mmCIF file of C-alpha atoms in Angstrom:
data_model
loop_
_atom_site.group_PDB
_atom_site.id
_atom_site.type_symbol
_atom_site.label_atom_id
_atom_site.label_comp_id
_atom_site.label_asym_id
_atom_site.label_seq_id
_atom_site.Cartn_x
_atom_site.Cartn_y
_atom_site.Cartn_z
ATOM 1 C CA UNK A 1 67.820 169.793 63.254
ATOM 2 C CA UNK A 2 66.536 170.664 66.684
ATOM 3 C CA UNK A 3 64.516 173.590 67.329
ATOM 4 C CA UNK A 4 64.868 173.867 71.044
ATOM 5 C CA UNK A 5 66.459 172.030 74.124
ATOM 6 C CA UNK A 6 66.788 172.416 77.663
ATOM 7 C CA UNK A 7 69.537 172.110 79.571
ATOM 8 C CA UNK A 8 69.077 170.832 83.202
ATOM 9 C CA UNK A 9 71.854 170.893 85.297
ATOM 10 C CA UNK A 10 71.924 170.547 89.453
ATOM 11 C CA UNK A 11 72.292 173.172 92.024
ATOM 12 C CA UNK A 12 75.541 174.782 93.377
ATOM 13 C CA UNK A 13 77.884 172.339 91.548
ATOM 14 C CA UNK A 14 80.016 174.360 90.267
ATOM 15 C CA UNK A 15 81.611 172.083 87.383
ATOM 16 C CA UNK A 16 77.818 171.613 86.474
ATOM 17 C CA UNK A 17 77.066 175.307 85.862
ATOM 18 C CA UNK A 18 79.974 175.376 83.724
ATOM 19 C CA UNK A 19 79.090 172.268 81.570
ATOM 20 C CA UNK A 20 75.860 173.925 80.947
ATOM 21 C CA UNK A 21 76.651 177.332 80.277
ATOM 22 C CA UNK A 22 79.269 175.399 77.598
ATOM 23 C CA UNK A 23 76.452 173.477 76.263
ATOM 24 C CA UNK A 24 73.982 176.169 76.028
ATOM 25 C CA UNK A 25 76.636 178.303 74.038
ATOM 26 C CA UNK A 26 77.292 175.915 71.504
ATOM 27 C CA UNK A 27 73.217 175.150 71.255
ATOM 28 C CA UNK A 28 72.930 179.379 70.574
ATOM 29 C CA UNK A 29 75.519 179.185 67.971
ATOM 30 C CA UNK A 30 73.999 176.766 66.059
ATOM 31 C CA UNK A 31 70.748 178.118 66.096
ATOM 32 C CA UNK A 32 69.062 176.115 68.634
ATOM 33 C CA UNK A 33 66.901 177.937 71.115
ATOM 34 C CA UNK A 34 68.192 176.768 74.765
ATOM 35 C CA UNK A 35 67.011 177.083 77.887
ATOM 36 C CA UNK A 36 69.152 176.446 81.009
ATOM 37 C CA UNK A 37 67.246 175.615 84.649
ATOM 38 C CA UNK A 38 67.869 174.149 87.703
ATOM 39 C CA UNK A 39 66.732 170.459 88.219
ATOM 40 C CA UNK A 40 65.951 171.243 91.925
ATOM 41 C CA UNK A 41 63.877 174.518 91.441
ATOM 42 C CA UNK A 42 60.805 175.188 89.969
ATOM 43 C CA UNK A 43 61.218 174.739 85.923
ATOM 44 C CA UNK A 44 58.918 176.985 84.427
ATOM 45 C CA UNK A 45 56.191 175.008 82.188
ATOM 46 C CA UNK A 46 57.330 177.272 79.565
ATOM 47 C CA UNK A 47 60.901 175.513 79.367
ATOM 48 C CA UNK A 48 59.521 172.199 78.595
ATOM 49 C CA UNK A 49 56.734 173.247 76.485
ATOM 50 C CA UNK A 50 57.750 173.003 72.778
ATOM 51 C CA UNK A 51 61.659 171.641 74.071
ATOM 52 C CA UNK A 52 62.559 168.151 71.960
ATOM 53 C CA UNK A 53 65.259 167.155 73.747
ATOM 54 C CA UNK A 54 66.365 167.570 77.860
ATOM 55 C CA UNK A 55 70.130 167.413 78.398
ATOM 56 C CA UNK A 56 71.302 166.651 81.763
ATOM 57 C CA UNK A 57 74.414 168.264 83.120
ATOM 58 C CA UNK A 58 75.088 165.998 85.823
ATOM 59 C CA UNK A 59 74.892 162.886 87.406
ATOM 60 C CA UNK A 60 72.202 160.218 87.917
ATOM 61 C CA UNK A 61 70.032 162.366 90.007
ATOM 62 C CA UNK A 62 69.936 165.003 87.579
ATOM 63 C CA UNK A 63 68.477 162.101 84.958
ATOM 64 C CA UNK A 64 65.970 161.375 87.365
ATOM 65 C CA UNK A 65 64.547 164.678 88.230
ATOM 66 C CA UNK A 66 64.626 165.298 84.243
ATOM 67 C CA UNK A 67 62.578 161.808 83.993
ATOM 68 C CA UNK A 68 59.806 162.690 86.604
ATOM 69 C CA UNK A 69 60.088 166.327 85.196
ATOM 70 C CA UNK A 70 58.880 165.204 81.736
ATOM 71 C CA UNK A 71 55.957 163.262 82.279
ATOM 72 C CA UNK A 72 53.049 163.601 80.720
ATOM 73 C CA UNK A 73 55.431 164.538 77.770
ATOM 74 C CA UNK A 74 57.620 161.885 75.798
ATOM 75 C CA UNK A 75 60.639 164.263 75.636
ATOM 76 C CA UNK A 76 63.920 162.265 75.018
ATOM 77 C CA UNK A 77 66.546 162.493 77.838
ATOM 78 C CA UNK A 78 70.100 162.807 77.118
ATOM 79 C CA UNK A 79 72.700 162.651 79.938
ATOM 80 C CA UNK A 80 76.009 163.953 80.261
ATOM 81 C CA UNK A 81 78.552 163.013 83.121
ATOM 82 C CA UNK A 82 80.896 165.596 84.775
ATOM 83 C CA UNK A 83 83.854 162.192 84.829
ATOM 84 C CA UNK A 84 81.944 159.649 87.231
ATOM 85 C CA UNK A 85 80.877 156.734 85.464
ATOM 86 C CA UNK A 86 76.945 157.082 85.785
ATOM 87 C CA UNK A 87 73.932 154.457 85.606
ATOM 88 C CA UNK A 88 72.252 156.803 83.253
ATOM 89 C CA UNK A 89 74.684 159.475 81.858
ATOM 90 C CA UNK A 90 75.524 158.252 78.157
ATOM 91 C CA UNK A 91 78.449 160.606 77.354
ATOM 92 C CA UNK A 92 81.291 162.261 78.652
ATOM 93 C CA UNK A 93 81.676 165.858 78.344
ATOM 94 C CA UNK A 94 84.342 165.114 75.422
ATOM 95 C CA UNK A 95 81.917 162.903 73.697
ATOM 96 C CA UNK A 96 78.935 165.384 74.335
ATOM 97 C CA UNK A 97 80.714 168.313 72.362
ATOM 98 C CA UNK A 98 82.565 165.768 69.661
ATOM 99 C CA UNK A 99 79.103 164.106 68.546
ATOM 100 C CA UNK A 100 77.137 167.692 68.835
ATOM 101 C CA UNK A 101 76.486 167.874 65.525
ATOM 102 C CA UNK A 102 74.602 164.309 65.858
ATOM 103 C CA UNK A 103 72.366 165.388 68.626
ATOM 104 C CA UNK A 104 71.427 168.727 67.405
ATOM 105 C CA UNK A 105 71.020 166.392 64.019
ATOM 106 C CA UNK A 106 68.463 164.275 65.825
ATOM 107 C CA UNK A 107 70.836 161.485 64.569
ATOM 108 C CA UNK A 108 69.904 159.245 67.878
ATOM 109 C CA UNK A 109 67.401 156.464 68.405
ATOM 110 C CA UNK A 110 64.590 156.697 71.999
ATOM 111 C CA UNK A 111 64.955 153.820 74.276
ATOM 112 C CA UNK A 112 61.884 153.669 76.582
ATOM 113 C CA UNK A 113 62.369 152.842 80.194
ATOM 114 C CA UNK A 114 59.558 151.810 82.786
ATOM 115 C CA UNK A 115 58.491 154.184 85.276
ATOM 116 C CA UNK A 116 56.641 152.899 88.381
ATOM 117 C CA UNK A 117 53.105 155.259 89.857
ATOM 118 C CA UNK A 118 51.882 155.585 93.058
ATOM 119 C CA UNK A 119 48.290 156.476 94.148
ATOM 120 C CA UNK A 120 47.836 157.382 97.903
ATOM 121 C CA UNK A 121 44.123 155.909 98.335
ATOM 122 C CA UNK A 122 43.481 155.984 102.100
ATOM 123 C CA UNK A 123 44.915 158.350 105.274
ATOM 124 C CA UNK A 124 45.204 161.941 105.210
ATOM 125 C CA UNK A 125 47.444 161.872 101.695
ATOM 126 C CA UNK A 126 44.828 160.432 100.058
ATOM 127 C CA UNK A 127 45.081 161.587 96.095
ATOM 128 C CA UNK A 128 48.444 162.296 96.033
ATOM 129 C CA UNK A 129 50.170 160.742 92.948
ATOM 130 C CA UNK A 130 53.684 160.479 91.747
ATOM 131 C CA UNK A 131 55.733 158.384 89.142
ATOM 132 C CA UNK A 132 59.226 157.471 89.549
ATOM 133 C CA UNK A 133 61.791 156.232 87.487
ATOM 134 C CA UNK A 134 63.988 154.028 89.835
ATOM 135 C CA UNK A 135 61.859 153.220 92.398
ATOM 136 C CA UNK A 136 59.664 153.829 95.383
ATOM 137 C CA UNK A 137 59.801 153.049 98.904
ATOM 138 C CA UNK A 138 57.551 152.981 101.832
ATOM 139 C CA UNK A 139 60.243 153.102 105.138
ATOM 140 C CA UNK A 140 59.862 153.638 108.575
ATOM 141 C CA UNK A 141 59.293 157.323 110.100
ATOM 142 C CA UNK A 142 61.348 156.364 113.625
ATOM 143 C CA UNK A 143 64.647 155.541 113.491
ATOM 144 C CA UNK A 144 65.636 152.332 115.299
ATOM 145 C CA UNK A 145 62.116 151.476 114.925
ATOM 146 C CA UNK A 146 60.703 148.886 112.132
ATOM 147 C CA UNK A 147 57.460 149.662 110.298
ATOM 148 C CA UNK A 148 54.403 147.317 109.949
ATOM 149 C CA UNK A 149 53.834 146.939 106.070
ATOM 150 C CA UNK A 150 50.761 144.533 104.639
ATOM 151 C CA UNK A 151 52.018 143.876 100.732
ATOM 152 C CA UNK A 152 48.837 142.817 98.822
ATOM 153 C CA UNK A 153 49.492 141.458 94.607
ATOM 154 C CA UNK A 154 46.058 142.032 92.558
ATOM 155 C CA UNK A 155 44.030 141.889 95.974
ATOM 156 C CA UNK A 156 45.560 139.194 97.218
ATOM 157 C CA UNK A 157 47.403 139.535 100.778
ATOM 158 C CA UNK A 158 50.527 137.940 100.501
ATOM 159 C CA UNK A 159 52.051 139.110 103.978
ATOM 160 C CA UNK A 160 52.669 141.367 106.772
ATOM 161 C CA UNK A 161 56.227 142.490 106.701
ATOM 162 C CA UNK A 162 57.978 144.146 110.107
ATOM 163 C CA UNK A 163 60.727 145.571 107.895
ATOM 164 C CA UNK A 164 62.286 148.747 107.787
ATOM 165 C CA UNK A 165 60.757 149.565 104.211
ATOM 166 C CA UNK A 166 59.392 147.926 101.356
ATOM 167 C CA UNK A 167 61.144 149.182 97.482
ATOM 168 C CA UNK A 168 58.942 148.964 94.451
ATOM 169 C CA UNK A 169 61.390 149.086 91.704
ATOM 170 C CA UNK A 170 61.293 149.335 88.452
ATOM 171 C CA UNK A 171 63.795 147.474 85.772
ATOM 172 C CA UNK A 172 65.862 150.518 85.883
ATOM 173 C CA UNK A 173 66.243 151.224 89.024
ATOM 174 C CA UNK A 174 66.285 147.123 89.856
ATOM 175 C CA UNK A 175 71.084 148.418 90.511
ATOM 176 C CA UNK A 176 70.241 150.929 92.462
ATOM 177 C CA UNK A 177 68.354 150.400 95.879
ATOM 178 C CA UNK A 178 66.566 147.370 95.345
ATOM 179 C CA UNK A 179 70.182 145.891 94.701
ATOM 180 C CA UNK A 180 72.182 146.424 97.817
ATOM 181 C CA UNK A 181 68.629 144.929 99.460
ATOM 182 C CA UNK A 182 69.577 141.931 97.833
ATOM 183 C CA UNK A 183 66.882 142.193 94.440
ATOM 184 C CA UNK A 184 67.526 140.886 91.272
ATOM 185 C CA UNK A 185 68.631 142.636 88.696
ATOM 186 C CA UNK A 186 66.433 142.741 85.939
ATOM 187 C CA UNK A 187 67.399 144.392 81.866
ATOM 188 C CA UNK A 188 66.281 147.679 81.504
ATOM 189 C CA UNK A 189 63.980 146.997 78.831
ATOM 190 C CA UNK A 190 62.088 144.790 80.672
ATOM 191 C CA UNK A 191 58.499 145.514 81.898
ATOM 192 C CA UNK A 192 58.235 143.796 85.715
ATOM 193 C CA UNK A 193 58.045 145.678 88.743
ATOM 194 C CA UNK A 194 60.274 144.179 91.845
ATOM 195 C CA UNK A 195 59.160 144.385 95.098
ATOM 196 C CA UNK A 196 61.879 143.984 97.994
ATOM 197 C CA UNK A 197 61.668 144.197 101.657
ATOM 198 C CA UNK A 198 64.659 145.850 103.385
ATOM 199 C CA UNK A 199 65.753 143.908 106.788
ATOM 200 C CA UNK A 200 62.200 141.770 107.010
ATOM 201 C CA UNK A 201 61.950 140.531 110.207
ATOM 202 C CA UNK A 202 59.979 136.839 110.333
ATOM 203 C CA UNK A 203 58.006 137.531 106.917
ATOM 204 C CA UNK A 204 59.158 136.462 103.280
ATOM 205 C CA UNK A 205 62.557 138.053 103.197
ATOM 206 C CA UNK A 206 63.217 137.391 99.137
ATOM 207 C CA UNK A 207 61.865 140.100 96.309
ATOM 208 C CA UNK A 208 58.426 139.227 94.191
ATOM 209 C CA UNK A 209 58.701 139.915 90.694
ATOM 210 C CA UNK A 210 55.875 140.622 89.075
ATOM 211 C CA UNK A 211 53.582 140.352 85.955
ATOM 212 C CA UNK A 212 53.847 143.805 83.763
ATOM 213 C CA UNK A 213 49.914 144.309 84.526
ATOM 214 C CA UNK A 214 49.931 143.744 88.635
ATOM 215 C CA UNK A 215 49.501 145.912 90.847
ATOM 216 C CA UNK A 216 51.059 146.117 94.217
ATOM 217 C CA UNK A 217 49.302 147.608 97.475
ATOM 218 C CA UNK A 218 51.505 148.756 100.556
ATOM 219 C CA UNK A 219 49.108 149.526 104.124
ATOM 220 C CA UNK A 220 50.829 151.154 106.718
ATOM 221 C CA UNK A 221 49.805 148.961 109.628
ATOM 222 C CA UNK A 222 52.502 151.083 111.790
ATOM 223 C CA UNK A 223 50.724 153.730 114.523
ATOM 224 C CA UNK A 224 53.638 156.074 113.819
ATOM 225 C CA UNK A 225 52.894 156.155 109.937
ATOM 226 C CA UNK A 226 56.290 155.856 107.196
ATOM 227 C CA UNK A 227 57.689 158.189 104.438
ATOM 228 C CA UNK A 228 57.032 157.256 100.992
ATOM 229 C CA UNK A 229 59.817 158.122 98.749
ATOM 230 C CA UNK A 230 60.135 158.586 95.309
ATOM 231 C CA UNK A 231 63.572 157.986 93.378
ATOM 232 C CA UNK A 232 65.274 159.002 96.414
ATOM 233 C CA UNK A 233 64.521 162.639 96.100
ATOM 234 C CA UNK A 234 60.721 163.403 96.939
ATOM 235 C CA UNK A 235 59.526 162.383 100.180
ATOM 236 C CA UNK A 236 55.628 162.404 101.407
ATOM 237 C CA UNK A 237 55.013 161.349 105.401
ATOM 238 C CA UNK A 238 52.253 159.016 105.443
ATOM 239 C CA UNK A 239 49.910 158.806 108.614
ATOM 240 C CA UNK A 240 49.053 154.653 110.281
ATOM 241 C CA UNK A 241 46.517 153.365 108.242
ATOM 242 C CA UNK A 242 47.774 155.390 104.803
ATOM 243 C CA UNK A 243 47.377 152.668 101.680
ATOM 244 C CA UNK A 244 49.370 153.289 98.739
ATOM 245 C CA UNK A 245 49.035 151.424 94.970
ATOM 246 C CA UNK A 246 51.864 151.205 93.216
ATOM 247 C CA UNK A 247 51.895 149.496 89.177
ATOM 248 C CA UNK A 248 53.469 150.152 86.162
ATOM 249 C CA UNK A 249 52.811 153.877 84.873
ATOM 250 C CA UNK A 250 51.524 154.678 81.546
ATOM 251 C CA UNK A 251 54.299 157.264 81.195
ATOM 252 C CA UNK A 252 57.851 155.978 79.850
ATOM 253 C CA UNK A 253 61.018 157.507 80.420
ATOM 254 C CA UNK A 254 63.002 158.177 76.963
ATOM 255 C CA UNK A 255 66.553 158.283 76.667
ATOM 256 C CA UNK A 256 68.676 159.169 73.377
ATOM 257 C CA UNK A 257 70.339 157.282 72.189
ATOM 258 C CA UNK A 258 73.147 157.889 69.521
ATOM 259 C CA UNK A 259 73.946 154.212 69.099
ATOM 260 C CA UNK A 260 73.060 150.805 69.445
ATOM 261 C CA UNK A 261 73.107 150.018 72.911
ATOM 262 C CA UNK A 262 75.750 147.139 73.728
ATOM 263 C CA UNK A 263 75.994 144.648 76.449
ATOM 264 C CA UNK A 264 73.483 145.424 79.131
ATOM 265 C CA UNK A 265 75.591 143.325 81.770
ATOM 266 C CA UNK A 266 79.025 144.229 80.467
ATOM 267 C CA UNK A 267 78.568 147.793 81.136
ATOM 268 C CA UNK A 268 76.910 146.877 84.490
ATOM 269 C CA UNK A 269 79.814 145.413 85.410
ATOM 270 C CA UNK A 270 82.172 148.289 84.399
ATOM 271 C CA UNK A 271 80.202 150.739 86.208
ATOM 272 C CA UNK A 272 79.855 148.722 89.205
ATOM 273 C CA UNK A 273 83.537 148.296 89.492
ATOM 274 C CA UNK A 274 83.986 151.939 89.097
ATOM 275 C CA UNK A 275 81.525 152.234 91.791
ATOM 276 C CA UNK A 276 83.769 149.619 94.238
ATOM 277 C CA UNK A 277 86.803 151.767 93.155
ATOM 278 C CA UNK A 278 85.778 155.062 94.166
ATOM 279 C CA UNK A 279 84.425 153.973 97.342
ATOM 280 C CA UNK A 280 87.065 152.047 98.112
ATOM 281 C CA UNK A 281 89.423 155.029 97.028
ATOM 282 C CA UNK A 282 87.535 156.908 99.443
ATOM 283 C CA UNK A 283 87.809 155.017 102.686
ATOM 284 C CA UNK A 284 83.872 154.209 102.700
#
C-alpha cells in the first residue's frame, strides 16, 4: 500500500478544492499520509520528497504542472477530471473513489511519456533550462508582427522561417498545439520530437519529424526578441540574437495506469469530439 501521496489540485476552482479535500480524506482514513498544494504556487520540496504517487484534481493543465513539477523524480502521475473529457485525466471522480482501493494498492502499471528540454545558450537568458511535457514554442513578442526564426537539425541549417512561432512538440503534446498548426499526430509512446511552424510565411510551411537523438536549434533573428513558452504555462522573453536547443529530455513523464491502455486513436477521437461539442455548445 502507499505510504504517501500528494494531491495537486488548481487555484480558485472551486469544484477542484472540493475534489481534493474528498480525496485527501479518504487517503487519511486509510492511512496514507497526504499532502494537498496548489499546482500554481510554490510546492514545498518537502511535499514531493518521499510522495509515490501525485494525483491531479483537475484538468490537463493541472497534469502538466504535476509533470514539470516532478522532474528529476520518476513519481507516477494520476489524473482525475472534474466531468470534461481530458487529454490526460484517466478517471472520473466516480471512478477515482470506486477503484481507491487499487491505487492506494499500487495495483496500476507506469506508462512513460516523452518530455522535450530546452537550453537557452546565447542572449541575456543564457543558462536557463526547462522541460516540458507538451511542447515548447518560440513566438513573436509584437503582436501583428512575425518573428525571424533560423531552425537548425544536428547543425545543419535547414531554414529561416518569418512565422509567428515555431512548436517543438513532443508525442504527447503532438493534439494539442502542434495540431491545430496542422502537425501530425504522432502515439504517445513514441520517441520523435515534431517541429511545426505556425503561419510560415515563404519558408517550409510542413512539420519535421525527427530522429529520437536530434537536436533542434531555434535563433531569434528578430530585433524585437520572442517569448519562449513552455506547455503553455511558463513564459521566458528572449532578447534578438537569443539561441535556444531544444531535444528529447532525459526525464520521462509517468502516468498510472490501472489498466491496459486501449485504442490510442479511438479515444482520440472520442475526446476530440467532446472537444467539437463543447465548443460548439458554447458558441466558439
Amino acid at each position: 500500500m502507499l505510504k504517501r501521496v500528494l494531491v495537486l489540485r488548481p487555484e480558485g476552482v472551486e469544484p477542484a478544492l472540493v475534489l481534493a479535500g474528498r480525496i485527501a480524506d479518504a487517503c487519511e482514513q486509510a492511512g496514507v499520509e497526504v499532502r494537498v498544494a496548489g499546482a500554481w504556487g510554490h510546492v514545498p520540496a518537502e511535499a514531493l520528497a518521499g510522495a509515490e504517487l501525485i494525483i491531479c484534481a483537475g484538468g490537463d493543465g493541472t497534469v502538466l504542472r504535476a509533470a514539470r513539477l516532478a522532474v528529476p523524480r520518476p513519481l507516477p502521475i494520476l489524473g482525475v477530471n472534474m466531468g470534461r473529457l481530458g487529454f490526460l485525466t484517466s478517471l472520473n471522480r466516480d471512478a477515482f473513489f470506486d477503484q481507491f482501493d487499487r491505487i492506494i494498492g499500487g495495483e496500476w502499471e507506469v506508462e512513460e511519456r516523452l518530455m522535450v528540454s530546452a537550453t537557452v545558450t546565447e542572449g541575456e537568458a543564457a543558462g536557463r533550462s526547462f522541460n516540458g511535457l507538451n511542447d515548447i514554442v518560440l513566438s513573436r513578442r509584437s503582436p501583428g508582427r512575425p518573428v525571424y526564426v533560423e531552425l537548425a537539425v544536428d547543425g545543419d541549417r535547414v531554414a529561416l522561417y518569418r512565422c509567428d512561432g515555431m512548436i517543438v512538440a513532443t508525442p504527447t503534446g503532438s493534439t494539442g498545439y502542434s495540431l491545430s498548426a496542422g502537425g501530425p499526430i504522432l502515439a504517445p509512446v513514441e520517441r520523435h520530437l515534431v517541429v511545426t511552424p505556425v503561419s510560415a510565411h515563404l519558408a517550409i510551411g510542413r512539420s519535421l519529424v525527427l530522429e529520437p537523438s536530434s537536436t533542434v536549434t531555434l535563433s531569434v533573428r528578430s530585433d524585437e526578441g520572442a517569448i519562449l513558452t513552455v506547455d503553455g504555462q511558463e513564459d521566458l522573453r528572449l532578447a534578438g540574437g537569443s539561441r535556444v536547443s531544444l531535444s528529447a529530455s532525459e526525464h520521462a513523464a509517468c502516468f498510472a495506469l490501472l489498466d491496459p491502455p486501449s485504442s490510442f486513436f479511438g479515444h482520440l477521437a472520442e475526446r476530440l469530439e467532446v472537444q467539437l461539442s463543447s465548443a460548439m455548445s458554447n458558441g466558439d
